[in-house]
Coordinates of N, CA and C in Angstrom, one line a residue:
M1 N 98.0 62.5 32.3 CA 98.0 61.4 33.3 C 99.0 60.3 33.0
L2 N 99.0 59.9 31.7 CA 99.9 58.9 31.3 C 101.3 59.3 31.5
L3 N 101.6 60.5 31.2 CA 103.0 61.0 31.3 C 103.4 61.0 32.8
L4 N 102.5 61.4 33.7 CA 102.8 61.4 35.1 C 103.1 60.0 35.6
A5 N 102.2 59.1 35.1 CA 102.3 57.7 35.5 C 103.7 57.1 35.1
N6 N 104.1 57.4 33.9 CA 105.4 56.9 33.4 C 106.5 57.5 34.1
T7 N 106.4 58.8 34.5 CA 107.4 59.4 35.3 C 107.6 58.7 36.7
L8 N 106.4 58.4 37.3 CA 106.4 57.7 38.6 C 107.1 56.3 38.4
W9 N 106.7 55.7 37.3 CA 107.3 54.3 37.1 C 108.8 54.4 36.9
L10 N 109.3 55.5 36.2 CA 110.7 55.7 36.1 C 111.4 55.9 37.4
I11 N 110.8 56.8 38.2 CA 111.4 57.1 39.5 C 111.5 55.9 40.4
T12 N 110.4 55.0 40.4 CA 110.4 53.8 41.3 C 111.4 52.8 40.7
G13 N 111.6 52.8 39.4 CA 112.6 51.9 38.8 C 114.0 52.3 39.2
I14 N 114.3 53.6 39.2 CA 115.6 54.1 39.6 C 115.8 53.8 41.1
G15 N 114.7 54.0 41.9 CA 114.9 53.7 43.3 C 115.2 52.3 43.6
D16 N 114.6 51.4 42.9 CA 114.9 50.0 43.1 C 116.3 49.6 42.6
T17 N 116.7 50.3 41.5 CA 118.1 50.1 41.0 C 119.1 50.6 42.0
L18 N 118.9 51.7 42.6 CA 119.8 52.3 43.6 C 119.8 51.4 44.9
T19 N 118.7 50.9 45.2 CA 118.6 50.0 46.4 C 119.4 48.7 46.1
G20 N 119.3 48.2 44.8 CA 120.0 47.0 44.4 C 121.5 47.1 44.5
I21 N 122.0 48.3 44.2 CA 123.5 48.5 44.3 C 123.9 49.1 45.6
E22 N 122.9 49.1 46.6 CA 123.2 49.5 47.9 C 123.6 50.9 48.1
I23 N 123.1 51.8 47.2 CA 123.4 53.2 47.4 C 122.4 53.8 48.4
I24 N 121.1 53.4 48.3 CA 120.1 53.7 49.2 C 119.4 52.5 49.7
D25 N 118.6 52.6 50.7 CA 117.9 51.4 51.2 C 116.4 51.7 51.3
L26 N 115.7 51.3 50.2 CA 114.2 51.5 50.1 C 113.5 50.2 49.8
P27 N 112.3 50.0 50.2 CA 111.5 48.8 49.9 C 111.3 48.8 48.4
P28 N 111.0 47.6 47.8 CA 110.7 47.5 46.3 C 109.5 48.4 46.0
L29 N 109.7 49.3 44.9 CA 108.7 50.2 44.5 C 108.3 50.1 43.1
T30 N 109.0 49.3 42.3 CA 108.7 49.2 40.8 C 107.3 48.7 40.6
W31 N 106.8 47.8 41.5 CA 105.5 47.3 41.3 C 104.4 48.4 41.4
L32 N 104.7 49.4 42.3 CA 103.8 50.5 42.4 C 103.7 51.3 41.1
G33 N 104.9 51.6 40.5 CA 104.9 52.3 39.3 C 104.2 51.6 38.2
S34 N 104.4 50.3 38.1 CA 103.8 49.4 37.1 C 102.3 49.4 37.3
F35 N 101.8 49.4 38.5 CA 100.4 49.4 38.8 C 99.8 50.7 38.4
V36 N 100.4 51.8 38.7 CA 99.9 53.1 38.3 C 99.8 53.3 36.8
V37 N 100.9 52.8 36.1 CA 100.9 52.9 34.6 C 99.8 52.1 34.0
T38 N 99.7 50.8 34.5 CA 98.6 49.9 34.0 C 97.2 50.5 34.2
S39 N 97.0 51.0 35.4 CA 95.7 51.6 35.7 C 95.4 52.8 34.9
T40 N 96.4 53.6 34.6 CA 96.2 54.8 33.8 C 95.9 54.5 32.4
I41 N 96.6 53.5 31.8 CA 96.3 53.0 30.5 C 94.9 52.5 30.3
A42 N 94.5 51.7 31.4 CA 93.1 51.1 31.3 C 92.1 52.3 31.4
W43 N 92.4 53.3 32.2 CA 91.5 54.4 32.3 C 91.4 55.2 31.0
V44 N 92.5 55.4 30.4 CA 92.5 56.1 29.1 C 91.8 55.3 28.0
L45 N 91.9 54.0 28.0 CA 91.2 53.1 27.1 C 89.7 53.2 27.3
V46 N 89.3 53.2 28.5 CA 87.9 53.2 28.9 C 87.3 54.6 28.4
L47 N 88.0 55.7 28.6 CA 87.5 57.0 28.1 C 87.4 57.0 26.6
H48 N 88.4 56.4 25.9 CA 88.5 56.4 24.5 C 87.3 55.6 23.9
I49 N 87.1 54.4 24.5 CA 86.0 53.5 24.1 C 84.6 54.2 24.3
D50 N 84.5 54.9 25.4 CA 83.2 55.6 25.7 C 83.0 56.7 24.7
G51 N 84.1 57.4 24.3 CA 84.0 58.5 23.3 C 83.6 57.9 22.0
L52 N 84.1 56.7 21.6 CA 83.7 56.1 20.3 C 82.3 55.7 20.3
Y53 N 81.8 55.2 21.5 CA 80.3 54.8 21.6 C 79.5 56.1 21.4
K54 N 79.9 57.2 22.0 CA 79.1 58.4 21.9 C 79.1 58.9 20.5
E55 N 80.3 58.8 19.8 CA 80.3 59.2 18.4 C 79.5 58.3 17.5
R56 N 79.4 57.0 17.8 CA 78.6 56.1 17.1 C 77.1 56.4 17.2
R57 N 76.7 56.7 18.5 CA 75.3 57.0 18.7 C 74.9 58.3 18.0
T58 N 75.8 59.3 18.0 CA 75.6 60.6 17.3 C 75.4 60.3 15.8
L59 N 76.3 59.5 15.3 CA 76.3 59.2 13.9 C 75.0 58.5 13.5
N60 N 74.6 57.5 14.4 CA 73.4 56.7 14.1 C 72.2 57.7 14.1
N61 N 72.2 58.6 15.1 CA 71.0 59.5 15.2 C 71.0 60.4 13.9
Q62 N 72.2 60.8 13.4 CA 72.2 61.7 12.2 C 71.7 60.9 11.0
L63 N 72.0 59.6 11.0 CA 71.6 58.8 9.8 C 70.1 58.5 9.9
M64 N 69.6 58.3 11.1 CA 68.2 57.8 11.3 C 67.2 58.9 11.4
Y65 N 67.6 60.1 11.9 CA 66.6 61.1 12.2 C 67.0 62.5 11.6
D66 N 65.9 63.2 11.2 CA 66.1 64.5 10.7 C 66.5 65.4 11.8
H67 N 67.5 66.2 11.7 CA 68.0 67.0 12.8 C 67.0 68.1 13.3
L68 N 66.2 68.6 12.4 CA 65.2 69.6 12.8 C 64.0 69.1 13.5
T69 N 63.3 68.2 12.8 CA 62.0 67.7 13.3 C 62.0 66.5 14.1
Q70 N 63.1 65.7 14.1 CA 63.3 64.4 14.7 C 62.3 63.4 14.1
A71 N 61.8 63.7 13.0 CA 61.2 62.6 12.2 C 62.3 61.7 11.6
L72 N 61.9 60.6 11.1 CA 63.0 59.8 10.5 C 63.6 60.5 9.3
S73 N 64.8 60.1 9.0 CA 65.5 60.7 7.8 C 65.0 60.0 6.6
R74 N 65.2 60.6 5.4 CA 64.7 60.0 4.1 C 65.4 58.6 3.9
S75 N 66.7 58.5 4.1 CA 67.4 57.3 3.9 C 66.9 56.2 4.8
F76 N 66.6 56.5 6.1 CA 66.2 55.4 7.0 C 64.7 55.1 6.6
M77 N 63.9 56.0 6.2 CA 62.5 55.7 5.8 C 62.6 54.7 4.6
E78 N 63.5 54.9 3.7 CA 63.6 54.0 2.5 C 63.9 52.6 3.0
V79 N 64.7 52.5 4.0 CA 65.0 51.2 4.6 C 63.7 50.6 5.2
K80 N 63.0 51.4 6.0 CA 61.8 50.9 6.6 C 60.7 50.5 5.5
L81 N 60.6 51.3 4.5 CA 59.7 51.0 3.4 C 60.0 49.7 2.7
N82 N 61.3 49.5 2.4 CA 61.7 48.2 1.8 C 61.4 47.0 2.7
E83 N 61.6 47.2 4.0 CA 61.2 46.1 4.9 C 59.7 45.8 4.9
A84 N 58.9 46.9 4.8 CA 57.5 46.7 4.8 C 57.0 46.0 3.5
I85 N 57.7 46.4 2.4 CA 57.4 45.8 1.1 C 57.7 44.3 1.1
F86 N 58.8 44.0 1.7 CA 59.2 42.6 1.8 C 58.2 41.8 2.6
Q87 N 57.7 42.4 3.7 CA 56.7 41.7 4.5 C 55.4 41.4 3.8
I88 N 54.9 42.4 3.1 CA 53.6 42.2 2.4 C 53.8 41.2 1.2
Q89 N 55.0 41.2 0.6 CA 55.2 40.2 -0.5 C 55.3 38.8 0.1
S90 N 55.7 38.6 1.3 CA 55.8 37.3 1.9 C 54.6 36.8 2.7
S91 N 53.5 37.6 2.6 CA 52.3 37.3 3.3 C 51.1 37.7 2.4
A92 N 50.1 36.8 2.3 CA 48.9 37.0 1.5 C 47.9 37.9 2.2
K93 N 48.1 38.1 3.5 CA 47.1 38.9 4.3 C 47.6 40.3 4.7
N94 N 48.7 40.7 4.1 CA 49.2 42.0 4.5 C 48.9 43.1 3.5
R95 N 49.0 44.3 4.0 CA 48.9 45.5 3.1 C 49.6 46.6 3.8
L96 N 49.9 47.6 3.0 CA 50.5 48.8 3.6 C 50.0 50.1 2.8
A97 N 50.2 51.2 3.4 CA 49.8 52.5 2.8 C 50.9 53.5 3.0
V98 N 51.1 54.3 2.0 CA 52.2 55.3 2.1 C 51.5 56.7 1.8
C99 N 51.8 57.7 2.6 CA 51.2 59.0 2.4 C 52.3 60.0 2.3
I100 N 52.3 60.8 1.3 CA 53.2 62.0 1.2 C 52.4 63.2 1.4
F101 N 52.9 64.1 2.2 CA 52.1 65.4 2.4 C 53.1 66.6 2.5
D102 N 52.6 67.7 2.3 CA 53.4 68.9 2.5 C 52.5 70.1 3.0
V103 N 53.2 71.2 3.4 CA 52.5 72.3 4.0 C 52.0 73.2 2.8
D104 N 50.7 73.6 2.8 CA 50.2 74.5 1.8 C 50.8 75.9 2.0
N105 N 51.3 76.4 0.9 CA 51.8 77.8 1.0 C 52.9 78.0 2.0
F106 N 53.8 77.1 2.1 CA 54.8 77.1 3.1 C 55.8 78.3 2.9
K107 N 56.0 78.6 1.6 CA 56.9 79.7 1.3 C 56.3 81.0 1.8
N108 N 55.0 81.2 1.8 CA 54.4 82.4 2.3 C 54.6 82.6 3.8
I109 N 54.6 81.5 4.5 CA 54.9 81.5 5.9 C 56.3 81.9 6.2
N110 N 57.2 81.4 5.5 CA 58.6 81.8 5.7 C 58.8 83.2 5.3
D111 N 58.2 83.7 4.2 CA 58.4 85.1 3.8 C 57.7 86.0 4.8
S112 N 56.6 85.6 5.4 CA 55.8 86.5 6.2 C 56.4 86.6 7.7
Y113 N 56.8 85.4 8.2 CA 57.2 85.3 9.6 C 58.6 84.9 9.8
G114 N 59.3 84.6 8.8 CA 60.7 84.2 8.9 C 61.0 82.7 8.9
H115 N 62.2 82.3 8.6 CA 62.5 80.9 8.4 C 62.4 80.2 9.8
S116 N 62.7 80.9 10.9 CA 62.7 80.3 12.2 C 61.3 79.9 12.6
S117 N 60.3 80.7 12.1 CA 58.9 80.3 12.4 C 58.5 79.1 11.5
G118 N 59.0 79.0 10.3 CA 58.8 77.9 9.5 C 59.3 76.6 10.1
D119 N 60.5 76.7 10.7 CA 61.1 75.6 11.4 C 60.2 75.1 12.6
V120 N 59.8 76.1 13.4 CA 58.9 75.7 14.5 C 57.6 75.0 14.0
L121 N 57.1 75.5 12.9 CA 55.9 74.9 12.3 C 56.1 73.5 11.9
L122 N 57.2 73.2 11.3 CA 57.6 71.8 10.8 C 57.7 70.9 12.0
K123 N 58.3 71.4 13.1 CA 58.4 70.6 14.3 C 57.1 70.3 14.9
N124 N 56.2 71.3 15.0 CA 54.9 71.1 15.6 C 54.0 70.1 14.7
I125 N 54.1 70.2 13.4 CA 53.4 69.3 12.5 C 53.9 67.9 12.7
T126 N 55.2 67.7 12.8 CA 55.7 66.4 13.1 C 55.2 65.8 14.4
E127 N 55.1 66.6 15.4 CA 54.5 66.1 16.7 C 53.1 65.7 16.6
I128 N 52.3 66.5 15.8 CA 50.9 66.2 15.6 C 50.8 64.9 14.9
V129 N 51.5 64.7 13.8 CA 51.5 63.4 13.1 C 51.8 62.2 14.0
K130 N 52.9 62.4 14.7 CA 53.3 61.3 15.6 C 52.2 60.9 16.6
R131 N 51.4 61.8 17.1 CA 50.4 61.5 18.1 C 49.3 60.7 17.5
H132 N 49.1 60.7 16.2 CA 48.1 59.9 15.5 C 48.5 58.6 15.0
L133 N 49.8 58.2 15.1 CA 50.3 57.0 14.6 C 50.5 55.9 15.6
S134 N 50.4 54.7 15.2 CA 50.7 53.6 16.1 C 52.2 53.4 16.2
S135 N 52.6 52.5 17.1 CA 54.0 52.3 17.4 C 54.7 51.7 16.2
S136 N 54.0 51.0 15.3 CA 54.6 50.3 14.1 C 54.6 51.2 12.9
D137 N 53.9 52.4 13.0 CA 53.9 53.3 11.8 C 55.0 54.4 12.1
C138 N 55.3 55.2 11.1 CA 56.3 56.2 11.3 C 56.2 57.3 10.3
V139 N 56.8 58.4 10.6 CA 56.8 59.6 9.7 C 58.3 60.0 9.5
A140 N 58.5 60.4 8.2 CA 59.9 60.9 7.9 C 59.8 62.2 7.1
R141 N 60.9 62.9 7.2 CA 61.0 64.2 6.4 C 61.7 63.9 5.1
L142 N 61.1 64.1 4.0 CA 61.7 63.9 2.7 C 62.7 65.1 2.4
G143 N 62.3 66.3 2.9 CA 63.1 67.5 2.6 C 62.2 68.7 2.5
G144 N 62.7 69.8 2.9 CA 61.9 71.0 2.9 C 60.7 70.8 3.8
D145 N 59.5 71.1 3.2 CA 58.2 70.9 4.0 C 57.5 69.7 3.6
E146 N 58.2 68.7 3.0 CA 57.5 67.5 2.5 C 57.9 66.3 3.4
F147 N 56.8 65.6 3.8 CA 57.0 64.4 4.7 C 56.3 63.2 4.1
V148 N 56.7 62.0 4.6 CA 56.0 60.8 4.2 C 55.7 60.0 5.5
I149 N 54.5 59.4 5.4 CA 54.0 58.6 6.5 C 53.9 57.2 6.0
L150 N 54.5 56.2 6.8 CA 54.4 54.8 6.4 C 53.5 54.1 7.4
F151 N 52.4 53.6 6.8 CA 51.5 52.8 7.6 C 51.8 51.3 7.3
S152 N 52.7 50.7 8.1 CA 53.1 49.3 7.8 C 52.3 48.3 8.6
D153 N 51.6 48.7 9.6 CA 50.7 47.8 10.3 C 49.4 47.6 9.5
Y154 N 48.9 46.4 9.5 CA 47.8 46.0 8.6 C 46.6 46.9 9.0
H155 N 46.3 47.0 10.3 CA 45.1 47.7 10.7 C 45.2 49.2 10.4
S156 N 46.4 49.7 10.6 CA 46.7 51.2 10.3 C 46.5 51.4 8.8
A157 N 47.1 50.5 8.0 CA 47.0 50.7 6.6 C 45.6 50.6 6.1
L158 N 44.8 49.8 6.8 CA 43.4 49.6 6.4 C 42.6 51.0 6.7
K159 N 43.0 51.7 7.7 CA 42.4 52.9 8.1 C 43.2 54.2 7.8
A160 N 44.1 54.0 6.9 CA 45.0 55.1 6.6 C 44.3 56.4 6.2
S161 N 43.3 56.3 5.4 CA 42.6 57.6 5.0 C 41.9 58.2 6.2
D162 N 41.4 57.4 7.1 CA 40.7 58.0 8.3 C 41.7 58.7 9.2
I163 N 42.9 58.0 9.4 CA 43.9 58.6 10.2 C 44.5 59.9 9.6
V164 N 44.7 59.9 8.3 CA 45.2 61.1 7.7 C 44.2 62.2 7.8
E165 N 42.9 61.9 7.7 CA 41.9 62.9 7.8 C 41.9 63.5 9.2
Q166 N 42.1 62.7 10.2 CA 42.3 63.2 11.6 C 43.5 64.2 11.7
I167 N 44.6 63.8 11.0 CA 45.8 64.6 11.0 C 45.5 65.9 10.3
R168 N 44.8 65.8 9.1 CA 44.5 67.0 8.4 C 43.7 68.0 9.2
Q169 N 42.7 67.5 9.8 CA 41.8 68.4 10.6 C 42.5 69.0 11.8
T170 N 43.3 68.2 12.5 CA 44.1 68.7 13.6 C 45.0 69.8 13.2
I171 N 45.7 69.7 12.1 CA 46.6 70.7 11.6 C 45.8 72.0 11.3
A172 N 44.7 71.8 10.6 CA 43.9 72.9 10.1 C 43.3 73.7 11.2
F173 N 43.0 73.1 12.3 CA 42.4 73.8 13.4 C 43.4 74.2 14.5
T174 N 44.6 74.0 14.3 CA 45.6 74.3 15.3 C 46.1 75.8 15.1
V175 N 46.3 76.5 16.1 CA 46.9 77.9 16.0 C 48.4 77.7 16.4
F176 N 49.2 77.9 15.4 CA 50.7 77.7 15.7 C 51.3 79.0 16.2
K177 N 52.2 78.9 17.1 CA 52.9 80.0 17.7 C 54.4 79.9 17.5
A178 N 55.0 81.0 17.0 CA 56.4 81.1 16.8 C 56.9 82.5 17.1
K179 N 57.6 82.6 18.2 CA 58.0 84.0 18.7 C 56.8 84.8 19.0
A180 N 56.7 86.0 18.3 CA 55.5 86.8 18.6 C 54.4 86.6 17.6
H181 N 54.6 85.6 16.7 CA 53.6 85.4 15.6 C 52.7 84.2 16.0
T182 N 51.4 84.3 15.6 CA 50.5 83.2 15.6 C 49.9 83.1 14.2
F183 N 49.7 81.9 13.8 CA 49.1 81.7 12.4 C 48.5 80.3 12.3
N184 N 47.8 80.2 11.2 CA 47.2 78.9 10.9 C 47.8 78.4 9.6
T185 N 47.7 77.1 9.3 CA 48.1 76.6 8.1 C 47.3 75.3 7.8
T186 N 47.5 74.8 6.6 CA 46.9 73.5 6.2 C 47.9 72.6 5.5
C187 N 47.6 71.4 5.3 CA 48.4 70.5 4.5 C 47.6 69.7 3.5
S188 N 48.3 69.3 2.5 CA 47.6 68.4 1.5 C 48.3 67.1 1.5
F189 N 47.5 66.0 1.2 CA 48.0 64.6 1.4 C 47.7 63.8 0.2
G190 N 48.7 62.9 -0.2 CA 48.5 61.9 -1.2 C 48.8 60.6 -0.7
I191 N 47.8 59.6 -0.8 CA 48.0 58.3 -0.2 C 47.9 57.3 -1.3
V192 N 48.8 56.3 -1.2 CA 48.8 55.1 -2.1 C 48.6 53.9 -1.3
N193 N 47.7 53.0 -1.7 CA 47.4 51.8 -0.9 C 48.0 50.6 -1.7
I194 N 48.7 49.7 -1.0 CA 49.3 48.6 -1.7 C 48.9 47.3 -1.0
L195 N 48.4 46.3 -1.8 CA 48.0 45.0 -1.3 C 49.1 44.0 -1.6
S196 N 49.1 42.9 -0.8 CA 50.1 41.9 -1.0 C 50.0 41.2 -2.3
K197 N 48.9 41.1 -2.9 CA 48.7 40.3 -4.1 C 49.1 41.1 -5.4
E198 N 49.4 42.3 -5.2 CA 49.7 43.1 -6.4 C 51.2 42.9 -6.9
D199 N 51.3 43.0 -8.2 CA 52.7 42.9 -8.8 C 53.4 44.2 -8.7
L200 N 54.5 44.3 -8.0 CA 55.2 45.6 -7.8 C 56.3 45.7 -8.8
A201 N 56.7 46.9 -9.0 CA 57.8 47.3 -10.0 C 59.1 46.7 -9.5
E202 N 60.1 46.8 -10.3 CA 61.5 46.3 -10.0 C 62.1 47.1 -8.8
D203 N 61.7 48.4 -8.8 CA 62.2 49.3 -7.7 C 60.9 49.7 -7.0
P204 N 60.3 48.9 -6.2 CA 58.9 49.2 -5.6 C 58.9 50.4 -4.7
A205 N 60.0 50.6 -3.9 CA 60.0 51.8 -3.0 C 59.9 53.1 -3.7
H206 N 60.8 53.2 -4.8 CA 60.8 54.4 -5.6 C 59.4 54.6 -6.3
D207 N 58.9 53.5 -6.8 CA 57.6 53.5 -7.5 C 56.5 54.0 -6.6
I208 N 56.4 53.4 -5.4 CA 55.4 53.8 -4.5 C 55.4 55.2 -4.1
L209 N 56.6 55.7 -3.8 CA 56.8 57.1 -3.4 C 56.4 58.1 -4.6
S210 N 56.7 57.6 -5.8 CA 56.3 58.4 -7.0 C 54.8 58.5 -7.1
I211 N 54.1 57.4 -6.9 CA 52.7 57.3 -7.0 C 52.0 58.2 -6.0
A212 N 52.6 58.1 -4.7 CA 52.1 58.9 -3.6 C 52.3 60.4 -3.9
D213 N 53.4 60.7 -4.5 CA 53.7 62.1 -4.9 C 52.7 62.6 -6.0
E214 N 52.3 61.7 -6.9 CA 51.3 62.1 -7.9 C 50.0 62.3 -7.3
A215 N 49.6 61.5 -6.3 CA 48.4 61.7 -5.5 C 48.4 63.0 -4.8
L216 N 49.5 63.4 -4.2 CA 49.7 64.7 -3.5 C 49.5 65.8 -4.5
Y217 N 50.1 65.7 -5.7 CA 49.9 66.7 -6.7 C 48.4 66.9 -7.1
T218 N 47.7 65.8 -7.2 CA 46.3 65.8 -7.5 C 45.5 66.6 -6.3
A219 N 45.9 66.2 -5.1 CA 45.3 66.9 -3.9 C 45.5 68.4 -4.0
K220 N 46.7 68.8 -4.4 CA 47.0 70.2 -4.5 C 46.1 70.9 -5.6
S221 N 45.9 70.2 -6.7 CA 45.2 70.7 -7.8 C 43.7 70.8 -7.5
L222 N 43.2 70.1 -6.4 CA 41.8 70.1 -6.0 C 41.5 71.2 -5.1
G223 N 42.5 72.0 -4.7 CA 42.3 73.2 -3.9 C 43.0 73.2 -2.6
K224 N 43.9 72.2 -2.4 CA 44.7 72.1 -1.1 C 43.9 71.8 0.1
N225 N 44.6 71.5 1.2 CA 43.9 71.2 2.4 C 42.9 70.0 2.2
T226 N 43.4 69.0 1.4 CA 42.6 67.9 1.0 C 43.4 66.6 0.9
I227 N 42.7 65.5 0.7 CA 43.4 64.2 0.6 C 43.0 63.5 -0.7
K228 N 44.0 63.0 -1.3 CA 43.7 62.1 -2.5 C 44.3 60.7 -2.2
S229 N 43.4 59.7 -2.2 CA 43.8 58.4 -1.9 C 43.6 57.5 -3.2
I230 N 44.6 56.8 -3.6 CA 44.5 55.9 -4.8 C 45.2 54.5 -4.5
G231 N 44.8 53.6 -5.3 CA 45.4 52.3 -5.3 C 46.7 52.2 -6.0
Y232 N 47.5 51.2 -5.8 CA 48.8 51.1 -6.5 C 48.7 51.1 -8.0
H233 N 47.7 50.4 -8.5 CA 47.5 50.3 -10.0 C 46.4 51.2 -10.5
D234 N 45.9 52.2 -9.8 CA 44.9 53.1 -10.3 C 45.5 54.0 -11.4

């Protein structure tokens, strides 16, 4: 388009030049070529800017969300967790809870029904978790079949164990379907509760996730499909 507009501009310029030396007699046309070129450049710039915005939105989505489950990404969850930690440290009435969970015997599901069935399962579990969370709470995928739930709202954090129990039961009683397969599964959960008055480590986000992971390991050792809830300094 830009090439055609420049060609038109050149032709109108030649026409005006020939008219000026009285070889031909045409009305002034250079303005028309200039208008077409300017309009074409503006149109190209608009398309380019729109493309940049689309690329930026795609990049933001890739940074913020897990591509498979559409849970938050691990990196963005760490940002949210650090924000929640800052909030409870600046208020004496705040608290938060962090839960790490994974799918019991997930490898067996992949081996028995295929990795595509495992992917469907992870998507469905993410949807179940989201249905039980408030708008201020969130779930992120840490990697593989491991997820983290952040209860940053005071009332949600206060009832974190009850909410997680509802999630555990819903998952345990759901029949999952993937292609021609139907199957059941369970999850194990580790919860750490943090109060605003507690002294946190130098890297509190990493420390909290580590403690929640230890609670998950304890839940696994208790027979799976269970919840282990602990305090930050327990």
